[in-house]
Amino acid sequence: MKEEAQISEFVWKGITIQLRWEECNAFAGFSALHVQSVSPFGAALPIARTGYRSFVYYQSEKPANLAQQVHSWFDDAAEKPEWKAHETSTR
């Protein structure tokens, strides 16, 4: 049985990010984290140029603070040359 998704949002560098955590009990305890830019919709992110990415977890691996975890991924990925080049080209 699939439980209702837990949805939260945060802002990273002016982009509103939606996090959707779905516990999928039908798949032997796996869960999915969906990360999507919603304002502006589809804005490129340092972890996904399309503005969307999903991750699969064992339910026991759920980070205590999803927003903090994703924010940290963004900050780390934003230091890579590919993202810095993207930022320079979109200014």
PDB file of C-alpha atoms in Angstrom:
ATOM      1  CA  MET A   1       0.000   0.000   0.000  1.00  0.00           C
ATOM      2  CA  LYS A   2       1.265   3.452  -0.897  1.00  0.00           C
ATOM      3  CA  GLU A   3       1.087   6.102   1.815  1.00  0.00           C
ATOM      4  CA  GLU A   4       0.412   9.781   1.152  1.00  0.00           C
ATOM      5  CA  ALA A   5       3.474  11.698   0.013  1.00  0.00           C
ATOM      6  CA  GLN A   6       5.165  14.149   2.366  1.00  0.00           C
ATOM      7  CA  ILE A   7       5.714  17.422   0.492  1.00  0.00           C
ATOM      8  CA  SER A   8       7.884  20.353   1.538  1.00  0.00           C
ATOM      9  CA  GLU A   9       9.547  23.303  -0.162  1.00  0.00           C
ATOM     10  CA  PHE A  10      12.591  25.498   0.318  1.00  0.00           C
ATOM     11  CA  VAL A  11      14.295  28.243  -1.671  1.00  0.00           C
ATOM     12  CA  TRP A  12      17.821  27.832  -3.020  1.00  0.00           C
ATOM     13  CA  LYS A  13      19.419  30.828  -4.773  1.00  0.00           C
ATOM     14  CA  GLY A  14      16.014  32.234  -5.705  1.00  0.00           C
ATOM     15  CA  ILE A  15      14.603  28.918  -6.991  1.00  0.00           C
ATOM     16  CA  THR A  16      11.716  27.289  -5.134  1.00  0.00           C
ATOM     17  CA  ILE A  17      12.435  23.588  -4.722  1.00  0.00           C
ATOM     18  CA  GLN A  18       9.741  21.020  -3.962  1.00  0.00           C
ATOM     19  CA  LEU A  19      10.649  17.809  -2.156  1.00  0.00           C
ATOM     20  CA  ARG A  20       8.243  14.894  -2.277  1.00  0.00           C
ATOM     21  CA  TRP A  21       8.960  11.841  -0.131  1.00  0.00           C
ATOM     22  CA  GLU A  22       6.907   8.753  -0.994  1.00  0.00           C
ATOM     23  CA  GLU A  23       6.977   5.568   1.020  1.00  0.00           C
ATOM     24  CA  CYS A  24       6.286   2.679  -1.328  1.00  0.00           C
ATOM     25  CA  ASN A  25       5.608  -0.283   0.936  1.00  0.00           C
ATOM     26  CA  ALA A  26       4.698  -2.470  -2.039  1.00  0.00           C
ATOM     27  CA  PHE A  27       8.367  -2.442  -3.038  1.00  0.00           C
ATOM     28  CA  ALA A  28       9.903  -4.140  -0.024  1.00  0.00           C
ATOM     29  CA  GLY A  29      10.463  -1.039   2.060  1.00  0.00           C
ATOM     30  CA  PHE A  30      11.777   1.309  -0.618  1.00  0.00           C
ATOM     31  CA  SER A  31      10.965   5.000  -0.681  1.00  0.00           C
ATOM     32  CA  ALA A  32      11.484   7.699  -3.260  1.00  0.00           C
ATOM     33  CA  LEU A  33      12.583  11.297  -2.910  1.00  0.00           C
ATOM     34  CA  HIS A  34      11.560  13.548  -5.803  1.00  0.00           C
ATOM     35  CA  VAL A  35      13.369  16.889  -6.128  1.00  0.00           C
ATOM     36  CA  GLN A  36      11.885  19.444  -8.517  1.00  0.00           C
ATOM     37  CA  SER A  37      12.253  23.138  -9.256  1.00  0.00           C
ATOM     38  CA  VAL A  38       8.754  24.622  -9.185  1.00  0.00           C
ATOM     39  CA  SER A  39       9.387  28.371  -9.419  1.00  0.00           C
ATOM     40  CA  PRO A  40      10.573  28.978 -11.976  1.00  0.00           C
ATOM     41  CA  PHE A  41       9.241  25.618 -13.119  1.00  0.00           C
ATOM     42  CA  GLY A  42      11.941  23.389 -14.597  1.00  0.00           C
ATOM     43  CA  ALA A  43      14.812  25.704 -13.676  1.00  0.00           C
ATOM     44  CA  ALA A  44      18.148  23.940 -13.959  1.00  0.00           C
ATOM     45  CA  LEU A  45      19.598  22.669 -10.698  1.00  0.00           C
ATOM     46  CA  PRO A  46      23.191  21.696  -9.944  1.00  0.00           C
ATOM     47  CA  ILE A  47      22.060  18.081  -9.470  1.00  0.00           C
ATOM     48  CA  ALA A  48      19.672  18.045 -12.470  1.00  0.00           C
ATOM     49  CA  ARG A  49      19.786  20.278 -15.527  1.00  0.00           C
ATOM     50  CA  THR A  50      16.117  19.427 -16.238  1.00  0.00           C
ATOM     51  CA  GLY A  51      14.989  20.683 -12.829  1.00  0.00           C
ATOM     52  CA  TYR A  52      13.901  17.193 -11.699  1.00  0.00           C
ATOM     53  CA  ARG A  53      15.648  14.246 -10.107  1.00  0.00           C
ATOM     54  CA  SER A  54      14.542  11.305  -8.014  1.00  0.00           C
ATOM     55  CA  PHE A  55      16.404   9.137  -5.535  1.00  0.00           C
ATOM     56  CA  VAL A  56      15.505   5.716  -4.139  1.00  0.00           C
ATOM     57  CA  TYR A  57      16.108   4.855  -0.490  1.00  0.00           C
ATOM     58  CA  TYR A  58      15.434   2.050   1.883  1.00  0.00           C
ATOM     59  CA  GLN A  59      12.853   3.510   4.246  1.00  0.00           C
ATOM     60  CA  SER A  60      15.272   3.122   7.141  1.00  0.00           C
ATOM     61  CA  GLU A  61      17.718   5.466   5.339  1.00  0.00           C
ATOM     62  CA  LYS A  62      15.452   8.535   5.278  1.00  0.00           C
ATOM     63  CA  PRO A  63      17.492  11.622   6.176  1.00  0.00           C
ATOM     64  CA  ALA A  64      16.308  13.334   9.364  1.00  0.00           C
ATOM     65  CA  ASN A  65      16.002  16.658   7.524  1.00  0.00           C
ATOM     66  CA  LEU A  66      15.317  16.233   3.789  1.00  0.00           C
ATOM     67  CA  ALA A  67      15.593  19.942   2.961  1.00  0.00           C
ATOM     68  CA  GLN A  68      18.940  20.239   4.730  1.00  0.00           C
ATOM     69  CA  GLN A  69      20.249  17.122   2.926  1.00  0.00           C
ATOM     70  CA  VAL A  70      19.179  18.354  -0.527  1.00  0.00           C
ATOM     71  CA  HIS A  71      20.449  21.872   0.182  1.00  0.00           C
ATOM     72  CA  SER A  72      23.821  20.334   1.023  1.00  0.00           C
ATOM     73  CA  TRP A  73      23.815  18.341  -2.271  1.00  0.00           C
ATOM     74  CA  PHE A  74      23.064  21.556  -4.173  1.00  0.00           C
ATOM     75  CA  ASP A  75      25.843  23.468  -2.431  1.00  0.00           C
ATOM     76  CA  ASP A  76      28.367  20.688  -3.103  1.00  0.00           C
ATOM     77  CA  ALA A  77      27.340  20.289  -6.766  1.00  0.00           C
ATOM     78  CA  ALA A  78      27.328  24.078  -7.281  1.00  0.00           C
ATOM     79  CA  GLU A  79      31.085  24.093  -6.660  1.00  0.00           C
ATOM     80  CA  LYS A  80      31.742  21.886  -9.708  1.00  0.00           C
ATOM     81  CA  PRO A  81      33.103  23.518 -12.869  1.00  0.00           C
ATOM     82  CA  GLU A  82      30.096  22.368 -14.936  1.00  0.00           C
ATOM     83  CA  TRP A  83      27.643  24.279 -12.731  1.00  0.00           C
ATOM     84  CA  LYS A  84      29.871  27.350 -12.537  1.00  0.00           C
ATOM     85  CA  ALA A  85      29.995  27.359 -16.370  1.00  0.00           C
ATOM     86  CA  HIS A  86      26.193  27.062 -16.474  1.00  0.00           C
ATOM     87  CA  GLU A  87      25.784  30.005 -14.099  1.00  0.00           C
ATOM     88  CA  THR A  88      28.179  32.120 -16.141  1.00  0.00           C
ATOM     89  CA  SER A  89      26.372  31.310 -19.408  1.00  0.00           C
ATOM     90  CA  THR A  90      22.931  32.205 -18.021  1.00  0.00           C
ATOM     91  CA  ARG A  91      23.826  35.619 -16.597  1.00  0.00           C
TER      92      ARG A  91
END
